[in-house]
Coordinates of C-alpha atoms in Angstrom, one line a residue:
Chain A
M706 CA -0.9 190.3 61.0
T707 CA 2.2 190.9 59.1
L708 CA 1.6 194.4 57.0
T709 CA -1.7 196.9 58.3
R710 CA -3.7 198.7 56.4
V711 CA -1.8 201.3 56.3
Q712 CA 1.3 199.8 55.3
V713 CA -1.2 198.0 51.9
Q714 CA -2.6 201.9 51.1
H715 CA 1.3 202.7 50.9
I716 CA 2.6 200.2 48.7
A717 CA -0.7 200.1 46.5
E718 CA 0.7 204.2 46.3
L719 CA 3.7 203.4 44.9
A720 CA 3.1 200.1 42.7
K721 CA 0.0 202.8 41.6
L722 CA -2.7 200.5 41.8
K723 CA -6.4 202.0 43.0
L724 CA -7.6 200.2 45.2
S725 CA -11.2 199.3 47.1
D726 CA -11.7 199.6 50.7
D727 CA -12.6 195.6 50.2
E728 CA -9.7 195.0 48.1
V729 CA -7.4 196.3 50.7
D730 CA -9.2 194.4 53.8
R731 CA -8.5 191.3 51.2
M732 CA -4.9 192.3 50.5
T733 CA -3.9 193.1 53.9
Q734 CA -5.0 189.0 54.7
Q735 CA -3.6 187.3 51.3
L736 CA -0.6 189.8 51.6
S737 CA 0.2 188.7 55.4
A738 CA -0.1 185.2 54.9
I739 CA 1.7 185.0 51.6
L740 CA 4.6 186.5 53.3
D741 CA 4.3 184.7 57.0
H742 CA 5.1 181.2 54.5
A743 CA 7.6 183.5 52.7
A744 CA 9.5 184.4 56.3
R745 CA 10.8 180.3 56.5
L746 CA 13.4 181.6 54.5
Q747 CA 15.0 183.0 58.0
E748 CA 15.7 179.3 58.5
L749 CA 18.3 179.6 56.5
D750 CA 21.9 180.6 57.0
T751 CA 22.9 182.6 53.6
D752 CA 25.8 184.7 55.2
D753 CA 28.0 183.5 52.5
I754 CA 26.0 182.5 49.8
P755 CA 26.3 185.2 46.7
P756 CA 22.6 186.1 45.6
T757 CA 21.8 184.4 42.0
A758 CA 20.3 188.0 39.7
S759 CA 20.4 185.9 36.1
V760 CA 21.5 181.8 36.1
V761 CA 22.9 182.6 32.4
P762 CA 26.9 183.0 32.3
L763 CA 26.4 185.9 30.7
Q764 CA 28.0 189.8 31.3
N765 CA 28.0 192.9 29.0
V766 CA 26.3 192.0 25.9
M767 CA 27.5 194.3 23.3
R768 CA 26.8 194.5 19.5
D769 CA 27.7 197.1 16.9
D770 CA 26.2 200.1 17.1
Q771 CA 25.1 200.0 13.7
V772 CA 22.1 202.7 12.1
V773 CA 19.0 200.7 11.7
S774 CA 15.4 201.1 10.9
S775 CA 12.6 201.0 13.9
L776 CA 8.9 200.6 13.4
P777 CA 6.9 203.7 11.4
R778 CA 5.5 206.4 13.9
E779 CA 2.1 205.5 12.5
Q780 CA 2.2 201.9 13.4
V781 CA 4.1 202.6 16.9
L782 CA 1.0 204.8 17.9
A783 CA -1.5 202.6 16.5
N784 CA -2.0 201.8 20.0
A785 CA -2.3 204.3 21.8
P786 CA -5.2 205.2 24.0
D787 CA -5.5 209.0 22.7
R788 CA -3.1 210.6 20.4
S789 CA -2.7 214.6 18.7
E790 CA -4.7 215.0 16.1
D791 CA -2.2 214.7 13.6
G792 CA -1.1 211.5 15.0
A793 CA 2.5 212.7 15.6
F794 CA 1.9 211.9 20.0
F795 CA 0.7 210.0 22.3
R796 CA -1.8 213.0 24.2
V797 CA -1.9 212.2 28.4
K798 CA -3.9 214.1 30.5
A799 CA -2.2 217.4 31.6
I800 CA 1.1 216.9 34.0
L801 CA 1.5 220.5 35.2
K802 CA -1.1 222.3 37.6
E803 CA -2.4 225.8 35.8
Chain B
M805 CA -9.3 159.3 8.9
E806 CA -9.4 162.2 11.6
L807 CA -7.5 164.8 10.3
H808 CA -7.3 167.2 13.2
R809 CA -6.1 164.0 15.5
L810 CA -2.6 163.9 14.2
T811 CA 0.5 164.6 15.1
I812 CA 2.9 167.2 13.6
H813 CA 5.5 163.8 12.1
Q814 CA 2.0 161.9 11.4
A815 CA 0.5 164.9 9.5
R816 CA 3.7 165.8 7.7
A817 CA 4.2 161.7 6.6
L818 CA 0.5 162.5 5.1
L819 CA 2.1 165.9 3.3
E820 CA 4.6 164.1 2.0
K821 CA 2.8 161.5 -0.1
S822 CA 0.0 164.2 -1.0
E823 CA -2.8 161.8 0.7
I824 CA -3.7 165.3 2.1
S825 CA -3.6 168.7 1.6
A826 CA -3.1 171.8 4.3
T827 CA -6.2 173.4 3.0
E828 CA -7.8 169.7 4.3
L829 CA -5.3 169.8 7.1
T830 CA -6.6 173.1 8.8
R831 CA -10.1 172.8 7.7
A832 CA -10.3 169.4 9.8
V833 CA -8.7 171.3 13.0
L834 CA -11.0 174.3 12.6
D835 CA -13.9 172.3 12.3
R836 CA -13.6 170.7 15.2
I837 CA -13.4 173.8 17.7
D838 CA -16.4 174.4 15.8
A839 CA -18.0 171.0 17.3
V840 CA -15.8 171.5 20.9
D841 CA -14.7 174.9 21.9
A842 CA -18.1 175.9 23.0
R843 CA -17.5 173.8 25.9
V844 CA -14.0 173.7 26.0
K845 CA -13.2 177.4 25.6
A846 CA -9.7 176.9 24.9
Y847 CA -8.8 180.2 22.4
L848 CA -9.5 184.0 22.9
T849 CA -8.5 184.5 19.3
L850 CA -9.6 182.8 16.0
V851 CA -7.7 183.6 12.6
A852 CA -9.8 180.6 10.4
E853 CA -9.9 183.3 7.4
R854 CA -6.5 183.8 7.5
A855 CA -5.1 180.4 8.5
L856 CA -7.0 179.1 5.3
D857 CA -5.0 181.7 3.4
Q858 CA -2.2 180.5 4.6
A859 CA -3.2 176.8 3.6
R860 CA -3.6 178.1 0.3
D861 CA -0.3 178.9 0.1
A862 CA 1.5 176.3 2.0
D863 CA -0.1 173.6 -0.4
A864 CA 0.8 176.5 -3.2
R865 CA 3.8 175.8 -2.3
W866 CA 4.0 171.8 -1.6
A867 CA 3.4 171.7 -5.0
E868 CA 6.4 173.3 -6.3
Y869 CA 8.2 171.6 -4.3
R870 CA 7.1 168.2 -5.6
R871 CA 7.2 169.3 -9.0
A872 CA 11.1 170.3 -8.4
G873 CA 11.0 166.6 -6.9
K874 CA 12.2 167.8 -3.9
G875 CA 9.0 166.9 -1.5
G876 CA 11.1 166.2 1.6
E877 CA 13.4 169.4 1.5
T878 CA 9.7 171.9 2.6
P879 CA 10.1 173.9 5.6
P880 CA 9.7 171.1 8.3
L881 CA 6.0 172.3 9.5
L882 CA 4.6 173.6 6.1
G883 CA 1.2 173.6 6.4
I884 CA 1.1 172.1 10.0
P885 CA -1.7 174.1 12.2
M886 CA -0.6 175.5 15.9
A887 CA -2.3 177.6 18.4
I888 CA -0.5 180.5 20.3
K889 CA -0.5 181.6 24.3
D890 CA -2.0 184.6 24.2
E891 CA 1.4 185.9 25.7
I892 CA 3.4 185.9 22.7
C893 CA 3.2 188.5 20.4
T894 CA 1.9 187.7 16.7
R895 CA 1.8 190.3 14.3
G896 CA -1.8 192.6 13.4
V897 CA -3.3 189.5 15.8
R898 CA -4.8 191.2 18.8
T899 CA -2.4 189.9 21.6
T900 CA -4.3 190.2 25.0
A901 CA -2.5 188.5 27.8
G902 CA -5.2 187.1 29.4
S903 CA -6.2 190.9 30.3
K904 CA -8.2 193.5 30.3
I905 CA -5.5 195.7 30.0
L906 CA -4.6 194.9 26.8
N907 CA -8.2 194.1 25.6
N908 CA -7.5 196.0 22.3
F909 CA -3.9 195.4 21.6
V910 CA -2.8 194.4 17.9
P911 CA 1.1 194.0 17.8
P912 CA 3.2 195.9 15.3
Y913 CA 5.5 193.0 15.8
D914 CA 6.0 189.0 15.6
A915 CA 7.8 187.4 18.6
T916 CA 11.0 185.6 17.3
V917 CA 9.4 182.5 18.2
M918 CA 6.3 183.8 16.1
E919 CA 9.1 184.6 12.7
K920 CA 10.9 181.3 13.4
L921 CA 7.4 178.8 13.1
N922 CA 6.2 181.5 10.7
A923 CA 9.4 181.1 9.0
A924 CA 9.2 177.0 8.7
G925 CA 5.8 177.2 7.2
A926 CA 3.3 176.7 10.3
I927 CA 0.1 178.1 10.4
L928 CA -2.0 180.2 13.3
I929 CA -5.4 178.5 14.2
G930 CA -5.8 181.2 17.3
K931 CA -4.3 182.8 20.2
T932 CA -5.3 180.8 23.3
N933 CA -6.7 181.4 27.1
Q934 CA -4.0 181.9 30.1
D935 CA -4.0 183.1 32.9
E936 CA -4.3 186.6 33.0
F937 CA 0.1 188.0 32.4
A938 CA 0.8 184.1 32.8
M939 CA -0.2 184.4 36.4
G940 CA -1.5 181.4 37.8
S941 CA -2.3 177.3 37.6
S942 CA -5.8 176.9 36.4
T943 CA -6.1 179.7 34.0
E944 CA -9.5 180.9 36.2
N945 CA -7.3 184.1 36.1
S946 CA -8.5 185.0 32.9
R947 CA -10.2 187.9 32.4
Y948 CA -11.9 186.6 29.6
F949 CA -13.4 182.9 30.6
V950 CA -12.4 179.8 32.6
T951 CA -11.2 177.4 30.0
R952 CA -11.7 173.6 30.6
N953 CA -10.0 170.1 31.0
P954 CA -11.5 168.4 27.9
W955 CA -10.9 165.3 30.5
D956 CA -13.8 166.7 33.7
L957 CA -15.3 169.8 32.2
E958 CA -16.1 170.5 35.9
R959 CA -12.0 170.4 36.6
V960 CA -9.5 173.2 35.6
P961 CA -6.6 172.4 31.9
G962 CA -3.9 173.6 34.7
G963 CA -2.4 177.3 34.1
S964 CA -1.3 179.3 32.8
S965 CA -0.5 178.1 29.6
G966 CA -3.9 176.2 30.1
G967 CA -5.7 177.3 26.6
S968 CA -3.2 175.9 24.9
A969 CA -3.1 172.5 26.8
A970 CA -7.0 172.4 26.5
A971 CA -6.7 173.1 22.7
L972 CA -3.8 170.3 22.5
A973 CA -5.9 167.6 24.4
A974 CA -9.2 168.3 22.4
D975 CA -7.5 167.7 19.4
E976 CA -8.0 171.6 18.3
T977 CA -4.4 172.0 16.7
L978 CA -1.7 170.1 15.9
F979 CA 0.8 171.8 18.3
A980 CA 0.9 175.2 20.4
L981 CA 3.9 177.0 22.2
G982 CA 3.3 177.7 25.9
T983 CA 5.4 180.3 28.2
D984 CA 6.7 178.4 31.5
T985 CA 7.9 181.2 34.1
G986 CA 7.3 179.0 37.1
G987 CA 5.3 175.4 35.7
S988 CA 3.3 177.2 33.5
V989 CA 4.1 174.9 30.1
R990 CA 4.8 171.9 32.3
Q991 CA 1.5 171.9 35.0
P992 CA -1.1 172.0 32.7
A993 CA 0.7 169.4 30.2
A994 CA 0.7 167.0 32.9
L995 CA -3.1 167.6 33.9
T996 CA -4.1 167.1 30.0
N997 CA -2.7 164.2 29.0
T998 CA -0.1 166.3 26.8
V999 CA 3.3 167.3 26.5
G1000 CA 4.9 170.3 27.9
L1001 CA 8.6 171.3 27.3
R1002 CA 10.6 173.7 29.1
P1003 CA 13.9 174.5 27.6
T1004 CA 16.8 176.0 29.5
Y1005 CA 16.9 179.8 30.8
G1006 CA 18.5 181.1 27.2
R1007 CA 17.7 178.3 25.1
V1008 CA 15.1 180.3 23.4
S1009 CA 14.9 183.8 22.7
R1010 CA 12.5 186.1 24.9
Y1011 CA 11.4 188.7 22.0
G1012 CA 8.5 189.7 22.1
I1013 CA 7.1 187.9 25.2
I1014 CA 5.2 189.9 27.4
A1015 CA 7.0 189.8 30.1
F1016 CA 6.6 188.7 33.1
A1017 CA 9.3 187.5 35.6
S1018 CA 12.7 188.2 32.9
S1019 CA 14.9 186.0 34.5
L1020 CA 12.5 183.3 34.9
D1021 CA 10.4 183.1 31.2
Q1022 CA 10.9 181.0 28.5
V1023 CA 8.5 179.4 26.1
G1024 CA 7.9 176.2 25.4
P1025 CA 6.8 173.9 23.2
M1026 CA 3.4 171.9 23.8
T1027 CA 2.6 168.9 21.9
K1028 CA 1.1 165.5 21.5
D1029 CA 3.9 163.3 21.7
V1030 CA 7.6 163.7 22.6
R1031 CA 9.4 163.6 18.8
D1032 CA 6.7 166.4 18.0
A1033 CA 8.2 168.7 20.9
A1034 CA 11.6 167.8 19.7
T1035 CA 10.8 169.3 16.3
I1036 CA 9.1 172.1 17.6
L1037 CA 12.1 173.2 20.0
R1038 CA 14.7 172.4 17.5
V1039 CA 12.3 175.2 14.9
I1040 CA 12.2 177.8 18.1
A1041 CA 15.5 178.0 19.8
G1042 CA 18.4 179.4 19.0
H1043 CA 20.8 182.8 19.7
D1044 CA 18.7 186.1 18.9
P1045 CA 20.5 189.5 18.8
R1046 CA 17.4 191.4 20.3
E1047 CA 17.2 189.3 23.6
A1048 CA 20.3 190.0 25.5
T1049 CA 20.3 186.8 27.9
S1050 CA 19.4 184.7 24.6
V1051 CA 22.4 182.5 24.2
N1052 CA 25.2 181.9 21.9
L1053 CA 25.2 177.9 21.4
P1054 CA 24.8 175.8 18.4
V1055 CA 21.1 174.2 18.3
P1056 CA 21.5 170.4 18.7
D1057 CA 19.4 168.5 16.3
F1058 CA 16.6 167.7 19.4
V1059 CA 14.6 165.0 16.5
G1060 CA 17.7 163.3 15.1
A1061 CA 19.0 163.1 19.3
V1062 CA 14.9 161.3 19.8
G1063 CA 15.9 159.1 17.0
A1064 CA 12.5 159.7 15.1
F1065 CA 15.3 159.7 11.7
N1066 CA 15.6 156.3 11.6
K1067 CA 12.4 154.8 9.7
T1068 CA 13.4 151.8 11.3
P1069 CA 14.2 151.6 14.6
P1070 CA 16.5 148.8 15.4
Q1071 CA 14.7 147.0 18.3
D1072 CA 16.9 147.8 20.9
K1073 CA 15.6 146.3 24.5
T1074 CA 17.1 148.4 26.5
P1075 CA 17.5 151.9 25.1
L1076 CA 18.8 153.8 28.2
Q1077 CA 21.9 151.8 29.3
N1078 CA 24.4 153.5 31.6
M1079 CA 21.4 156.3 31.8
R1080 CA 21.5 157.2 35.3
V1081 CA 18.2 158.8 37.2
G1082 CA 18.0 159.9 39.8
V1083 CA 15.0 160.1 42.1
P1084 CA 14.6 163.5 43.9
R1085 CA 13.9 162.0 47.8
E1086 CA 11.8 165.9 48.0
Y1087 CA 9.4 164.7 45.1
F1088 CA 7.6 162.4 47.1
A1089 CA 6.8 163.8 50.5
A1090 CA 3.5 165.2 52.0
G1091 CA 1.2 166.5 49.8
L1092 CA 1.8 164.5 46.6
Q1093 CA -1.8 161.9 46.0
P1094 CA -1.4 158.2 46.5
G1095 CA -2.5 158.2 43.2
V1096 CA 0.3 160.6 41.5
E1097 CA 2.8 159.5 43.5
R1098 CA 1.6 155.2 42.2
A1099 CA 1.6 156.6 38.4
V1100 CA 5.3 158.1 38.7
R1101 CA 7.0 155.3 40.5
D1102 CA 5.7 153.2 38.2
A1103 CA 6.8 154.9 35.4
I1104 CA 10.4 154.8 37.1
R1105 CA 10.4 151.4 37.1
V1106 CA 9.4 151.7 33.3
L1107 CA 12.9 153.9 33.1
E1108 CA 14.8 150.7 34.6
S1109 CA 12.9 148.1 32.7
L1110 CA 14.1 150.2 29.6
G1111 CA 17.6 149.7 31.0
A1112 CA 18.2 152.7 33.4
T1113 CA 19.6 152.9 37.1
A1114 CA 17.5 154.8 39.1
Q1115 CA 19.6 156.4 42.7
E1116 CA 17.6 158.2 45.3
V1117 CA 18.7 162.1 45.2
T1118 CA 18.1 164.8 47.7
L1119 CA 17.4 168.4 46.5
P1120 CA 17.2 169.8 50.4
H1121 CA 16.2 173.3 49.6
T1122 CA 13.0 172.2 47.8
D1123 CA 10.6 172.9 50.0
Y1124 CA 12.2 176.5 49.6
A1125 CA 11.4 177.1 46.1
L1126 CA 7.8 178.1 46.7
P1127 CA 8.7 181.0 48.9
T1128 CA 11.5 182.8 47.1
Y1129 CA 9.6 181.9 43.7
Y1130 CA 6.4 184.2 45.0
L1131 CA 9.3 187.0 45.9
L1132 CA 11.5 186.7 43.1
A1133 CA 8.4 186.8 40.5
P1134 CA 6.3 189.5 42.2
A1135 CA 9.0 191.5 42.5
E1136 CA 10.1 191.6 39.0
A1137 CA 6.7 191.1 37.8
S1138 CA 6.1 194.5 39.6
A1139 CA 8.9 196.1 37.5
N1140 CA 7.5 194.7 34.5
L1141 CA 4.6 195.8 34.9
A1142 CA 5.1 199.4 35.4
R1143 CA 4.7 200.0 31.6
Y1144 CA 0.8 199.6 31.7
D1145 CA 0.4 203.2 32.0
G1146 CA -2.4 203.6 29.4
V1147 CA -0.3 205.9 27.8
K1148 CA 1.2 204.2 24.7
Y1149 CA -0.9 201.2 24.2
G1150 CA -3.9 199.2 26.3
Y1151 CA -6.7 200.3 27.7
R1152 CA -6.9 203.3 29.2
H1153 CA -9.7 204.7 32.5
A1154 CA -11.6 207.5 30.9
E1155 CA -12.7 209.4 33.4
S1156 CA -11.0 211.8 35.0
N1157 CA -8.9 215.0 34.2
E1158 CA -5.6 214.6 36.3
M1159 CA -2.3 212.1 35.2
W1160 CA -1.4 210.4 38.5
E1161 CA -5.5 209.1 38.7
V1162 CA -6.1 208.4 35.2
M1163 CA -2.8 205.7 35.7
R1164 CA -4.3 204.4 39.2
A1165 CA -7.5 203.7 37.7
T1166 CA -6.7 202.5 34.7
R1167 CA -4.3 199.8 36.7
G1168 CA -6.9 199.5 39.4
D1169 CA -9.6 198.2 36.5
G1170 CA -7.3 197.2 34.0
F1171 CA -6.0 194.1 36.3
G1172 CA -7.2 191.3 38.2
A1173 CA -7.1 190.6 41.5
E1174 CA -4.4 187.9 41.3
V1175 CA -2.1 190.5 38.9
K1176 CA -2.7 193.2 41.6
R1177 CA -1.6 191.0 44.6
R1178 CA 1.6 190.0 42.7
I1179 CA 2.5 193.2 41.7
M1180 CA 2.0 194.5 45.4
L1181 CA 3.8 191.6 47.4
G1182 CA 6.7 192.5 44.6
A1183 CA 6.4 196.5 45.3
Y1184 CA 6.7 195.3 48.7
A1185 CA 9.8 193.2 48.1
L1186 CA 11.3 195.3 47.0
S1187 CA 11.1 198.8 48.8
A1188 CA 13.0 200.2 50.9
G1189 CA 13.3 198.9 54.9
Y1190 CA 12.6 194.8 53.0
Y1191 CA 14.7 194.6 50.1
D1192 CA 17.7 192.7 52.2
A1193 CA 14.8 190.9 54.3
Y1194 CA 12.7 189.4 51.2
Y1195 CA 13.9 190.1 48.0
L1196 CA 18.3 189.9 48.9
K1197 CA 17.2 187.1 50.9
A1198 CA 14.8 185.1 47.9
Q1199 CA 17.9 185.2 45.5
K1200 CA 20.4 184.1 47.9
V1201 CA 18.6 181.2 48.7
R1202 CA 17.6 180.6 44.7
T1203 CA 21.4 179.8 45.1
L1204 CA 21.5 177.3 47.2
I1205 CA 18.6 175.3 45.3
K1206 CA 20.3 175.6 41.8
Q1207 CA 23.2 174.5 43.7
D1208 CA 20.8 171.6 44.9
F1209 CA 20.8 170.5 41.5
D1210 CA 24.8 170.6 40.7
R1211 CA 25.4 168.4 43.1
A1212 CA 22.8 166.5 41.7
F1213 CA 24.2 165.9 38.2
D1214 CA 28.0 166.8 39.4
A1215 CA 28.7 165.1 42.2
E1216 CA 26.0 161.9 42.4
R1217 CA 26.6 162.0 38.9
V1218 CA 23.2 161.2 37.7
D1219 CA 22.2 162.1 33.8
V1220 CA 18.6 163.2 34.7
I1221 CA 15.8 163.6 37.4
V1222 CA 12.7 162.5 37.8
G1223 CA 9.3 162.6 39.7
P1224 CA 6.0 163.9 39.7
T1225 CA 4.9 167.5 37.4
S1226 CA 1.6 168.1 39.7
P1227 CA 1.5 166.8 43.3
S1228 CA -2.6 165.9 42.4
V1229 CA -4.4 166.1 39.1
A1230 CA -6.9 168.4 37.5
F1231 CA -8.4 170.3 40.8
K1232 CA -12.1 171.3 40.8
I1233 CA -13.0 174.8 39.1
G1234 CA -13.4 177.2 41.4
E1235 CA -12.0 175.0 44.7
R1236 CA -9.0 177.3 44.7
V1237 CA -9.5 180.6 43.8
D1238 CA -10.3 182.1 47.2
D1239 CA -7.1 181.1 48.5
P1240 CA -3.4 182.0 46.8
L1241 CA -1.3 179.9 48.5
Q1242 CA -3.2 176.5 47.8
M1243 CA -3.1 177.5 44.5
Y1244 CA 0.1 178.1 44.5
L1245 CA 1.0 174.7 46.1
A1246 CA 0.1 173.3 42.2
D1247 CA 3.3 174.6 41.2
V1248 CA 5.4 172.4 44.0
F1249 CA 7.3 170.5 42.0
T1250 CA 7.9 173.6 38.7
L1251 CA 8.9 176.1 40.7
S1252 CA 13.3 174.9 41.5
Q1253 CA 13.7 174.0 37.6
A1254 CA 12.8 177.6 36.6
L1255 CA 15.2 179.1 40.1
A1256 CA 17.9 177.3 38.7
G1257 CA 16.8 177.8 34.9
I1258 CA 17.4 174.2 33.9
P1259 CA 15.1 172.4 31.3
A1260 CA 12.2 169.8 32.2
I1261 CA 9.8 168.3 30.4
S1262 CA 6.7 166.8 31.6
I1263 CA 5.0 163.4 29.4
P1264 CA 1.9 161.2 30.7
C1265 CA 2.3 158.3 32.7
G1266 CA -0.7 156.9 34.0
F1267 CA -4.4 158.2 35.1
D1268 CA -5.3 158.3 38.7
Q1269 CA -8.8 158.8 38.8
G1270 CA -9.8 158.7 35.4
L1271 CA -7.9 161.9 35.5
P1272 CA -3.9 162.6 33.4
V1273 CA -0.3 162.0 35.7
G1274 CA 2.5 163.6 34.4
L1275 CA 6.1 162.6 34.2
Q1276 CA 8.3 165.3 35.0
I1277 CA 12.2 164.2 33.7
I1278 CA 14.9 167.5 34.3
A1279 CA 18.3 167.6 32.5
R1280 CA 21.6 169.9 33.2
A1281 CA 21.4 173.1 31.2
F1282 CA 21.6 172.8 27.7
D1283 CA 21.0 169.1 27.9
E1284 CA 17.8 168.7 26.5
E1285 CA 19.1 165.9 24.0
R1286 CA 19.4 163.6 27.0
M1287 CA 15.8 164.2 28.8
L1288 CA 14.2 163.9 25.4
R1289 CA 15.5 160.4 24.7
V1290 CA 14.9 159.6 28.4
A1291 CA 11.0 160.8 27.5
F1292 CA 11.3 159.4 23.7
A1293 CA 12.1 155.5 24.9
Y1294 CA 9.7 155.7 28.2
E1295 CA 7.3 156.8 25.3
Q1296 CA 7.9 154.2 22.7
A1297 CA 7.6 151.5 25.5
T1298 CA 3.6 152.8 27.0
E1299 CA 0.8 154.3 25.3
W1300 CA -0.3 156.8 27.8
H1301 CA -0.1 159.6 25.4
T1302 CA -2.5 157.8 23.2
R1303 CA -5.1 157.9 25.2
K1304 CA -7.9 160.8 24.0
A1305 CA -10.2 162.8 26.2
S1306 CA -13.9 161.7 24.7
L1307 CA -15.7 164.7 24.3

């Protein structure tokens, strides 16, 4: 196995994903198989090859700094799972401990 | 006349002559959905009432134009029904991306492609099923239900735009939009005997498309023939100041390029004279079903009979496209999908009182197995200590894959490259769900064009075991016109695209 259970649990924490024990088992096996396949890339000598992050030959796309209207607050918050009573804020669970 | 069977250009001609109304056309499509969608299951959301309202408006507008003697000048899609993949934001209409994490999401704005289609007068019928967040090749990764292939209800329609492809193949719409990150428009088109076009990266705005892998995502037309694909591409293409990777180039007259405006096409027996067609050796390798190879080789002979010159070319890094794609796309996905935190929109797991625990549980529950797998893979490829070996390495190999195409087009001077779209015909539902790598192989011929950012189209080219085979035609960046010309010439010379599944 390319990956261990402990590594999988560590990545799940980085990605903020709650996984069951079964999922950790399956993920360890499946991700290892995919990474083994990906190891084929190491066959290629890429020392002098520049990386491609985007195929579009665009850099520093600029626009005028103009004030334009954005969506009304009511619409922005309409899809929120929880809102303050006055509808003005997103509501989240406590972030700070008492 | 069965109106739901019409192509866009056929319907348009009848609307211009007042032989049909937009209301009749829309009703015919809705009746067809009533008759077959319980079996096909292409649509996630239907907006029938709204569609009929829009159809009445379209009829009123047609009447106005006609009174003014300007029936030919109506917006190009006035009164034409459309189906839109659920990856694409539609203002006021639920948009889930096939995910439970967005199961109640109603976008407050339209994607740019929707603004353009609405301005062109098209009528939204509904939102189509897909693999969750466009991650999949069979539409089995939808968190709602499995869509079936109209050619054989026990088989997949391909994916991830499988709902759009199935809706088209079953005549439950006149056209559809899909999104293509690694083949998600072309592969389902191939498996359902329809046309699917992936534009050059940057040709069509991604604004309002729910992001999967931003350096690869493109929106593309899915249609019943090549002329319709050109029509839709013409409508949705163009620069968008709201999308930084959208390219500011003029939009060619794609429809003119296929010769569709010639009411009496010249009887040109060799429309592809002087066209050089590259046939990559690597696209006919092990893993290609013999029946698919036969159909594609026959198609190349048809192109030759139309005047084209076929020559072998080599794309030596083809075999590396799969591992490259499955590192880069998940890496980008892991960043894009970080936004689903249960705060701003979508599902929130409510049974915890601590913020991080809510977030973990929301994402653990809200995402399905394949999405979690790709987020994990991407997070790993980007994580400290593995970035150079996986992510950076894959970006370098992406350069090599792009150079393969540059060499074929520039050094070997071919105009287009042709090959199979998919290595196999539609596979059975359930056959590959437990083996992610096996599923990924369905896209083995459609990944490298996405990585290179170049356009490609899949068109019907025959059948194997009674199931459709797709021919893929690939062109240089921003040379969709030539690709469409070759596709159109082939289509005019054959009748595969007219065959329909019996339902």
